[in-house]
Each structure stands twice: as structure tokens, then as C-alpha cells.
């Protein structure tokens, strides 16, 4: 019970959010990011119940190597009246082959009787049997006690009986869940204290939802009451109003309470990670999000501007650098030569002392970000920009023009897209027409067709991901579009970005940059 | 001290939010809505300091007739070393002619010395003089004690001295402000209790910011500690991470604690008001917002659908009708006949017993979801599907064909998109060409152009949001695309979805469904 538990359920409970739809690849990518942050446990999903989650665990075993986290599978106790060894859901949990299994069980006697339609005794037996069975298979078992707080308020004896059943059968943690999210911190704090007093020495956990706007605070109240295992999701994703937001809880634990919530020293990457995860979920980050939001440390200038510059600590509750965010004065958009220099170094370009390039790139990034670009997740586009400023950008080809046509006959007829690209490469002019499932796919085909004779190395480059984000959504179809393309060649992976009011132009930009960067990576000379 | 104070500062502190820009007319409109909710006090702005606010108070005196609220003007105490009767800012406060004046004053001795650059004694005199002067002019005076909690932690005697100075001079409330927003509920609760003990009988207030994600909970903790005056903003607008969100605090006070926070009985209009205010501020509402968010009472259907139908209170922390919101069942991956029936009822279609339609629609939803559709967030597309099965889908127009062309000259040249739509409506054939920033924008223009003569009602329909999600991202630019369009007409809002390998075809589908659904909502007959 030495280490404090931070338990991430973005992939399971967070994925319940309305409109969220994560692929297995998305989930693997998010898991890697959350592990990097230094969280102790990552819940991957509900194997057996959700086919995608079953696949996740199969692939996770082969593809994920965690530095910090332990993987957990989530599932229910055995069914009422069944034998635990023959329960297919329990079988699926074992098949997931995770060190930790988190079992959800009822702890509100009303839910036992009205939703589960079984007896209070059988529910206790279901907890006892399933925990013991899994512990005997060498699993660490955590119990998520559903509706714990509501249940405790109605019948504390029964809620505690569920907890006791779990602990006696070998569960490591009993997690008190505010499943409906209706708790206030004072209520939750009292129940936590009473529970801790009734179960001396047991490790207690908490799992909150934000229905009263108190999920983070409820979690903190539980910690104040003795809880040492907190569950939540990145960016507070989740059903209804969302789960407790780990991007606020973790810095609260570390910076405000000085608790050892993370392994390693990666809190300063929190903001970047939160945004990278938002890119994967394709849910626009909230500017007002605590700690990691774009506006979280933004101060209107004016009267206080000079005071803030002299003594920023008087006007901010913590140093934004601790979480990888920046203080911003809203008079002028800030870019930061320091971060450009840092990023350059990360990519292998020493810009220290090269003031002209530093200034130019900083200005350019500032300008582009104001127009909707983001280089958080598009290192390749940033490197191309840097290379251009340094005179290190090879000119592989020169585009004369391009055009796409998409048409459909009838109300629901089959559609067709084609694209024509005209360009110069290797001292020759190429005109190529490609067809595709859509205009961007057609452009990709035409561009490759036009270049392949001079640069056959392009065969090795695959586009593996294509994401679109509409910025400034208030403008309907006339909005600004940001396109992110992920490409790979062998084991190398890179991302490029394009922005503009025309989705096809934005895609074209990300597409050409993807190929140029790939050619550079493959060390192909200009021909 | 009978009535509990709810004090709205949307127009002053909320307006500090990055990117928010309210006109005087906007402010008057918001004030009328907040008054209607039954809030006790509305802070209109800072007269004298902000010209727009000076104008607001001039117009408010003539144009606003509050049923419930009392108007407050916000400003600072007299300047250090000046005479209160000659201070132009204090003069401007009187000129605003509000019954209440809220004075902001320093209560953290470090800020007195380092930001105000005056002595602790002079700061106390500034509080005393200004409060007394305004009270003598028949104003009710509230004191916002800036940085109160940080100040109290550093030097409690001085923070209390500021409070005492205000009360002795006649202030009605001393409002403890967590100006930097760094408090946790336990800390804030302790300081509140200590302050209440030191100032028996005095009315205490609280003003929180959300920098630790605890603004709502901090406010509730202060109430638990004896505070009877709470400040906040609608939708939690405000600088940085925002202010304490009254749309969560007010229902917490009323529904959870049974406190008389509102005059009248308008809590059931909260959701509508929150959204109306979001329309005025032009800031997209957050779906996950507690109580009033679009997703706040949305449940994924599937396994629990039947349980929820029997006993919704088991799965929600309060009745959404109390705040004017609705429970929604999300037609999602695990769609069964029960959830289709439930969803149908929600949309006003009784499918009970209509087994043929139930089966057909359930099968269709399953098939479409397997192809990448999601009806979670696209009620309108689901209703169109239902109407088609029921033979209730009007045929407003018939499409013959459409085509889009996008082209760009040069490597980085300007782009152009155009679209041509051929369709039949009102027994006539229309051919229309539209231009746009991109192919979808051009299609939207061409489609409206072709239809406007027969259906001029389309003028009332706006496309307010356009989202693109690439599914199966492993296939690069050849992936499946899902487009979501949000449309509005007056206060009605609806969402449609389109899916396909070609982003333009998917967009076209969502676009045409958006217009068809809008025409149905506007009760336009087929012509």
C-alpha cells in the first residue's frame, strides 16, 4: 500500500461519451500516452462484452510495452445463480491476460433487488466467488462498487457488507463509485470517512462522475478522507457529464497535496498529452479546462499586465510550466522562442544563438497557430518549416496546378471522384489523373502517379491515418478545416498538417508535406 | 438576512472570458434572462472603467424592469492617498444609480504591498471610507475581498481586519474571493469556518474560479461552512478556466440542499436559459455541462434500456425535468428493439405493437451502424429513417445529379470550388451552380439556390456546425468518412449524419437531410 493509485478508465468509461467512437488503434495510441504520463493503471475495456475491447486486449499483449502502468480488464461478477468457473464473461476476463481485473458489482441493495433481480445474499456470494476465483488465478482484483454512495445513504450495512465480501475474498481495493454522479463533496466525504473507519487498513478507491459539477472535488474529498486509489479519465471524457478529469486531479494531487500520484517525472507533458488525446478522440479540447486548457493561464492584459510580468505568482495559482502549459497575455498571442528552440533541439537542429532563424520561425508559428495550425501533433510539418528557414528543405518537385471533380448521378447513385495533377520533377513535366473513393483519395493517387517515375521510393510510403477537424464550427460548412495525415515507411511514423477553408486544399497541403518529409527520411536526393 | 443570495456576475467577470465580446444589447438581453431565472442580484459591469459598461447602466435604468433581481455596479475602493468624495471611479459608481454597489478590495497583505504599493493601514482606510461613503448615499454595499483565501493562509489577521473594516463601515456582505482559483474544498471550507467563527452574525459570501476544477464544489463547501451569498456566472463563463457555474450551483442549492436560492419557480427553464445565453455569447454550449448539457441525461441504451424504462430514477441523480432538460436514450451499437421503441416515443412516434416497423428500423439501424453511422448525436437522421418506415417522409424534391470541382493553380495558389446541382421540385426542374470556400460549402450554396424559389422557408435554416470524423483510419485517404451537421431554425436545433468513402457524398447526405428535416420542423408542405 505504499504507492498512491491513479487508475485511468478513459478507454472504458471515457469511451461511453456520446459521439465518441474509438478504434482499436486509437485505444492503443491513447494507452501509450497515458502510460507515458506515469499513471499506475490503465483499464483497457470490457472483454467479452464489447468485441472491439476483446481485440484490444489481444493486440495490447503483443503491441504495448508499458513503462509505468499495469493493464486492467473490466467486467462483471458472475451472473446470479451461475457457477463462476463456467461464466463466459469471467472466462473472457481471464482470456484478456491482464495482471489486474476490475470487477463491477452492485452495492446498493435497491439495485440488487430491482435491476439485478436477485437476493442480497446471492449478490454477496457473486462478489465473493468471483473475486476468490480470479485471485486464485493469480490476478490482482479491484472491486468497483456501483452506486456505493447512494447505496450507503440508503442502507450502509449492506454497502459495507459488499465491501467486506470483496476484501475477505482477496480484493486489493474496493472502489466507491458515485455511478449517478449526484454526490456533493460534504456527503461523499462523510461516507468515505465512515467507510474508512469501518474497514481499517483496507485500501479504498473512488470513482466519480460530474453530474453536480463536483467530480474533481469529490475525488479530492475522498482523498482527504483516506482514499489512496482514484479513478478518472483523460479530459474528463465519459457518459452524461463525464467522469472525474484526471488532467485536473493529477496536478491537484501532485502540486497541491504533494502526493506521489505519478511514476517518473512527466507531469510537465500533461498539456501536450491531453491535447494529443483530444486529437485522437477528435473531440475539440475545452479552452477553459483546468491546468491544460488553452485559456487556463491566459490573463487579460491591461491594468495588471506589468504586475503579472514582475510577479506572475501573485496572479496564478500554480506555475503553468509544471503541467506543460504557458502563461499567455491576451494582448498579443505568445509563441515562445524557448519552446521553438527546445522543439528544434528535439528534432536534431541546434538553434541556440541562431537568433534570426529563431525569431523567424517563432513569428511564423505564431502566425500559423493563429490561423488554426497546431504543431503539437505534427512534428513533420514543423520540421519542414524549420528546414525551410535554415535553407535545408530539398525541392523535390514543383506543382503547376491540380483539380478534383466529384459527381453523383441520381438521388442515391454511385459517386465518382477524379483528380488531375500537373507538376515538374527531374526536369520534366508530368500530367497525371487519378481516380479514388473521394477527392482526397483521388489527389493522392494522381500525385503519386505523377511522381513515381522520378521517385520510385514513394512506393515505400503509406498514408496510415487521415483526420479532419473543423475549427470555428459556428460557421457551418464555411468553416476552417484542419487536416492531419499520419504516414509511415517501415518503422518510421510522421504526421503532417494542413489548414484552410477548403478541406481539399488543406488535405493537399498535408499530403504533399507527408511525401516530402518521407523522401527526406528515406534520404532520397533531389532528382 | 432571510433570503439566500445568488449573485450573477456573467456580465462583468464572465465577460472577461477569452474571445468573448458582448455588446450592450447582448448584456441587456442576458440580464433579462438571468432575472427571469429568479436570481437575486445581477452585476452589470464596471462603470467608469469600461465605457461599454457605463452605457449599459444608462440604458439598464430605462430599458430593464426586473421581476426578481437587483442590479449591482462593480468598482474599486478609492485610490490610495485620495479623498473618497473626489474619486472619479467612486463617482462613476454612484452615477450608475444601482441599489447595490460591489466594491473590490485587497485582503491579501502581499498584494496590498506589492501590487497596490501602499500600507496595510491605508488599504483598511480605503475600504472603510469608501463603504461608509456609499452607504451614506443609501447604497447597499457588498465587499469583494480579492485573494481572500490566499491572503488568509498567509496572514489571517489582516484578511479578517479587511472584513471587519467593511462590516464596521456598513457593508452588508463580505465576499471571500478565490481570485487565483487555486483552492481545494477542504482548505476553503476550513477558512470559511474560521472566518464565520471570527465574524459572528455577519453575512459571508463566496466567489470562486475553476482553476483546480473545483469552483462549483468550493462554492458548495463555503455554503456548508455558513456562506449565504454565492457569486458565479451562467455557463461558468470567465477568465482562464472560468468562474463558478451558476447553472450547476443553483440546482445543487435548490435540488440537493433545499435552499431558497431563487425567487419564483423558474428552475425548470434553466436549460433553455443557459442555451439562450450561449446563443447570445456565441459560444458553443458544452454537451457535458452538468444539469443543462445536451448529454447531461443521455444514457447509452443496450443492456440497461429495459431497466431504465422501468425505473429511470435508479440511473439518474435527479429528474431532468426539474431543470428543463430531458432524459435521452442513445441509439447506439447495442441497439435493440426496446431502445428503438423508447427513442421513437421520445420523438413522438408510438411504435408499441407496430412490430413490423420496429423490426425493420432496428435492422436498418444495426446495418447502418455497422457501416459507420451513429445516431447517438443525430436524432434528425434517425427520425427521417423512422418516418420513412412509417410512410411519413415528405418528398420535397428529387435529385437528378450533382457535381463539384475544386482546383488550385501553382504550388500555393488561391483555390476555387464550385458545385452544380440538378433537381426537381414543385413540378419543375432546376439547375443551379454555387461557389464556395470548399466543395461542401459550394454544394450547400448550389442546393439552396436550386430550392429557394419553391421553398423560400429554407432562408430560416442555418447550418451551425459541421464535423468530420474519419473512421477506420488505417486506410489513409481511402477511409470511411462520417459527417455530422448541426442545423438550427430559431430555437430549434437538429443534427444529421452522412457516411461514405467519399467525404463529399457523406456531406451531401447530411446536408440534404438537414434541409428536409428543417422543412418538416417548419411544417412546410410539399409543393
mmCIF file with all atom_site columns, N, CA, C and O in Angstrom, chain B residues 12 46 74-78 93 102-106 123 127 142-146 177 179:
data_model
loop_
_atom_site.group_PDB
_atom_site.id
_atom_site.type_symbol
_atom_site.label_atom_id
_atom_site.label_alt_id
_atom_site.label_comp_id
_atom_site.label_asym_id
_atom_site.label_entity_id
_atom_site.label_seq_id
_atom_site.pdbx_PDB_ins_code
_atom_site.Cartn_x
_atom_site.Cartn_y
_atom_site.Cartn_z
_atom_site.occupancy
_atom_site.B_iso_or_equiv
_atom_site.pdbx_formal_charge
_atom_site.auth_seq_id
_atom_site.auth_comp_id
_atom_site.auth_asym_id
_atom_site.auth_atom_id
_atom_site.pdbx_PDB_model_num
ATOM 1  N N  . UNK B 1 12  ? -20.026 40.909 -15.899 1.00 0.00 ? 12  UNK B N  1
ATOM 2  C CA . UNK B 1 12  ? -18.770 41.565 -15.530 1.00 0.00 ? 12  UNK B CA 1
ATOM 3  C C  . UNK B 1 12  ? -17.621 40.548 -15.542 1.00 0.00 ? 12  UNK B C  1
ATOM 4  O O  . UNK B 1 12  ? -16.806 40.539 -16.447 1.00 0.00 ? 12  UNK B O  1
ATOM 5  N N  . UNK B 1 46  ? -18.546 47.366 -14.805 1.00 0.00 ? 46  UNK B N  1
ATOM 6  C CA . UNK B 1 46  ? -17.667 48.264 -14.065 1.00 0.00 ? 46  UNK B CA 1
ATOM 7  C C  . UNK B 1 46  ? -17.788 49.664 -14.663 1.00 0.00 ? 46  UNK B C  1
ATOM 8  O O  . UNK B 1 46  ? -17.027 50.002 -15.569 1.00 0.00 ? 46  UNK B O  1
ATOM 9  N N  . UNK B 1 74  ? -20.120 47.341 -10.217 1.00 0.00 ? 74  UNK B N  1
ATOM 10 C CA . UNK B 1 74  ? -18.868 46.860 -9.623  1.00 0.00 ? 74  UNK B CA 1
ATOM 11 C C  . UNK B 1 74  ? -17.792 47.921 -9.779  1.00 0.00 ? 74  UNK B C  1
ATOM 12 O O  . UNK B 1 74  ? -17.696 48.574 -10.831 1.00 0.00 ? 74  UNK B O  1
ATOM 13 N N  . UNK B 1 75  ? -16.976 48.102 -8.747  1.00 0.00 ? 75  UNK B N  1
ATOM 14 C CA . UNK B 1 75  ? -15.869 49.044 -8.876  1.00 0.00 ? 75  UNK B CA 1
ATOM 15 C C  . UNK B 1 75  ? -14.917 48.917 -7.709  1.00 0.00 ? 75  UNK B C  1
ATOM 16 O O  . UNK B 1 75  ? -15.147 48.141 -6.777  1.00 0.00 ? 75  UNK B O  1
ATOM 17 N N  . UNK B 1 76  ? -13.854 49.701 -7.753  1.00 0.00 ? 76  UNK B N  1
ATOM 18 C CA . UNK B 1 76  ? -12.825 49.598 -6.724  1.00 0.00 ? 76  UNK B CA 1
ATOM 19 C C  . UNK B 1 76  ? -13.060 50.630 -5.627  1.00 0.00 ? 76  UNK B C  1
ATOM 20 O O  . UNK B 1 76  ? -13.792 51.606 -5.814  1.00 0.00 ? 76  UNK B O  1
ATOM 21 N N  . UNK B 1 77  ? -12.428 50.388 -4.480  1.00 0.00 ? 77  UNK B N  1
ATOM 22 C CA . UNK B 1 77  ? -12.414 51.412 -3.434  1.00 0.00 ? 77  UNK B CA 1
ATOM 23 C C  . UNK B 1 77  ? -11.654 52.634 -3.945  1.00 0.00 ? 77  UNK B C  1
ATOM 24 O O  . UNK B 1 77  ? -10.989 52.582 -4.981  1.00 0.00 ? 77  UNK B O  1
ATOM 25 N N  . UNK B 1 78  ? -11.716 53.715 -3.190  1.00 0.00 ? 78  UNK B N  1
ATOM 26 C CA . UNK B 1 78  ? -10.960 54.924 -3.569  1.00 0.00 ? 78  UNK B CA 1
ATOM 27 C C  . UNK B 1 78  ? -9.486  54.582 -3.713  1.00 0.00 ? 78  UNK B C  1
ATOM 28 O O  . UNK B 1 78  ? -8.985  53.630 -3.126  1.00 0.00 ? 78  UNK B O  1
ATOM 29 N N  . UNK B 1 93  ? -19.528 55.024 -9.928  1.00 0.00 ? 93  UNK B N  1
ATOM 30 C CA . UNK B 1 93  ? -20.364 54.001 -9.285  1.00 0.00 ? 93  UNK B CA 1
ATOM 31 C C  . UNK B 1 93  ? -21.704 54.592 -8.846  1.00 0.00 ? 93  UNK B C  1
ATOM 32 O O  . UNK B 1 93  ? -22.758 53.971 -9.001  1.00 0.00 ? 93  UNK B O  1
ATOM 33 N N  . UNK B 1 102 ? -20.935 46.869 -5.519  1.00 0.00 ? 102 UNK B N  1
ATOM 34 C CA . UNK B 1 102 ? -19.987 45.860 -5.061  1.00 0.00 ? 102 UNK B CA 1
ATOM 35 C C  . UNK B 1 102 ? -18.586 46.417 -5.233  1.00 0.00 ? 102 UNK B C  1
ATOM 36 O O  . UNK B 1 102 ? -18.165 46.717 -6.348  1.00 0.00 ? 102 UNK B O  1
ATOM 37 N N  . UNK B 1 103 ? -17.918 46.568 -4.115  1.00 0.00 ? 103 UNK B N  1
ATOM 38 C CA . UNK B 1 103 ? -16.568 47.129 -4.133  1.00 0.00 ? 103 UNK B CA 1
ATOM 39 C C  . UNK B 1 103 ? -15.555 46.008 -4.075  1.00 0.00 ? 103 UNK B C  1
ATOM 40 O O  . UNK B 1 103 ? -15.688 45.095 -3.266  1.00 0.00 ? 103 UNK B O  1
ATOM 41 N N  . UNK B 1 104 ? -14.538 46.103 -4.921  1.00 0.00 ? 104 UNK B N  1
ATOM 42 C CA . UNK B 1 104 ? -13.457 45.132 -4.811  1.00 0.00 ? 104 UNK B CA 1
ATOM 43 C C  . UNK B 1 104 ? -12.322 45.761 -4.018  1.00 0.00 ? 104 UNK B C  1
ATOM 44 O O  . UNK B 1 104 ? -12.007 46.938 -4.206  1.00 0.00 ? 104 UNK B O  1
ATOM 45 N N  . UNK B 1 105 ? -11.764 44.973 -3.101  1.00 0.00 ? 105 UNK B N  1
ATOM 46 C CA . UNK B 1 105 ? -10.666 45.486 -2.276  1.00 0.00 ? 105 UNK B CA 1
ATOM 47 C C  . UNK B 1 105 ? -9.666  44.376 -2.021  1.00 0.00 ? 105 UNK B C  1
ATOM 48 O O  . UNK B 1 105 ? -10.007 43.198 -2.044  1.00 0.00 ? 105 UNK B O  1
ATOM 49 N N  . UNK B 1 106 ? -8.436  44.773 -1.787  1.00 0.00 ? 106 UNK B N  1
ATOM 50 C CA . UNK B 1 106 ? -7.399  43.789 -1.466  1.00 0.00 ? 106 UNK B CA 1
ATOM 51 C C  . UNK B 1 106 ? -7.579  43.281 -0.048  1.00 0.00 ? 106 UNK B C  1
ATOM 52 O O  . UNK B 1 106 ? -7.890  44.067 0.862   1.00 0.00 ? 106 UNK B O  1
ATOM 53 N N  . UNK B 1 123 ? -4.854  50.692 3.146   1.00 0.00 ? 123 UNK B N  1
ATOM 54 C CA . UNK B 1 123 ? -5.826  49.821 2.472   1.00 0.00 ? 123 UNK B CA 1
ATOM 55 C C  . UNK B 1 123 ? -7.089  49.662 3.323   1.00 0.00 ? 123 UNK B C  1
ATOM 56 O O  . UNK B 1 123 ? -8.209  49.707 2.816   1.00 0.00 ? 123 UNK B O  1
ATOM 57 N N  . UNK B 1 127 ? -10.998 50.884 2.376   1.00 0.00 ? 127 UNK B N  1
ATOM 58 C CA . UNK B 1 127 ? -12.218 50.070 2.494   1.00 0.00 ? 127 UNK B CA 1
ATOM 59 C C  . UNK B 1 127 ? -13.244 50.816 3.349   1.00 0.00 ? 127 UNK B C  1
ATOM 60 O O  . UNK B 1 127 ? -14.393 51.014 2.945   1.00 0.00 ? 127 UNK B O  1
ATOM 61 N N  . UNK B 1 142 ? -21.677 45.691 -1.006  1.00 0.00 ? 142 UNK B N  1
ATOM 62 C CA . UNK B 1 142 ? -21.072 44.364 -0.837  1.00 0.00 ? 142 UNK B CA 1
ATOM 63 C C  . UNK B 1 142 ? -19.575 44.537 -1.059  1.00 0.00 ? 142 UNK B C  1
ATOM 64 O O  . UNK B 1 142 ? -19.166 45.298 -1.940  1.00 0.00 ? 142 UNK B O  1
ATOM 65 N N  . UNK B 1 143 ? -18.777 43.835 -0.281  1.00 0.00 ? 143 UNK B N  1
ATOM 66 C CA . UNK B 1 143 ? -17.331 43.931 -0.491  1.00 0.00 ? 143 UNK B CA 1
ATOM 67 C C  . UNK B 1 143 ? -16.770 42.631 -1.057  1.00 0.00 ? 143 UNK B C  1
ATOM 68 O O  . UNK B 1 143 ? -16.873 41.581 -0.433  1.00 0.00 ? 143 UNK B O  1
ATOM 69 N N  . UNK B 1 144 ? -16.195 42.689 -2.256  1.00 0.00 ? 144 UNK B N  1
ATOM 70 C CA . UNK B 1 144 ? -15.474 41.534 -2.815  1.00 0.00 ? 144 UNK B CA 1
ATOM 71 C C  . UNK B 1 144 ? -14.036 41.572 -2.295  1.00 0.00 ? 144 UNK B C  1
ATOM 72 O O  . UNK B 1 144 ? -13.243 42.411 -2.727  1.00 0.00 ? 144 UNK B O  1
ATOM 73 N N  . UNK B 1 145 ? -13.707 40.683 -1.387  1.00 0.00 ? 145 UNK B N  1
ATOM 74 C CA . UNK B 1 145 ? -12.353 40.665 -0.820  1.00 0.00 ? 145 UNK B CA 1
ATOM 75 C C  . UNK B 1 145 ? -11.461 39.801 -1.710  1.00 0.00 ? 145 UNK B C  1
ATOM 76 O O  . UNK B 1 145 ? -11.494 38.574 -1.644  1.00 0.00 ? 145 UNK B O  1
ATOM 77 N N  . UNK B 1 146 ? -10.684 40.481 -2.540  1.00 0.00 ? 146 UNK B N  1
ATOM 78 C CA . UNK B 1 146 ? -9.815  39.818 -3.525  1.00 0.00 ? 146 UNK B CA 1
ATOM 79 C C  . UNK B 1 146 ? -8.761  38.960 -2.844  1.00 0.00 ? 146 UNK B C  1
ATOM 80 O O  . UNK B 1 146 ? -8.198  39.368 -1.829  1.00 0.00 ? 146 UNK B O  1
ATOM 81 N N  . UNK B 1 177 ? -13.128 35.940 -1.976  1.00 0.00 ? 177 UNK B N  1
ATOM 82 C CA . UNK B 1 177 ? -12.848 35.587 -3.371  1.00 0.00 ? 177 UNK B CA 1
ATOM 83 C C  . UNK B 1 177 ? -11.622 34.684 -3.476  1.00 0.00 ? 177 UNK B C  1
ATOM 84 O O  . UNK B 1 177 ? -10.569 35.001 -2.915  1.00 0.00 ? 177 UNK B O  1
ATOM 85 N N  . UNK B 1 179 ? -9.510  34.409 -5.959  1.00 0.00 ? 179 UNK B N  1
ATOM 86 C CA . UNK B 1 179 ? -9.242  35.140 -7.197  1.00 0.00 ? 179 UNK B CA 1
ATOM 87 C C  . UNK B 1 179 ? -8.378  34.344 -8.157  1.00 0.00 ? 179 UNK B C  1
ATOM 88 O O  . UNK B 1 179 ? -8.623  34.326 -9.357  1.00 0.00 ? 179 UNK B O  1
#
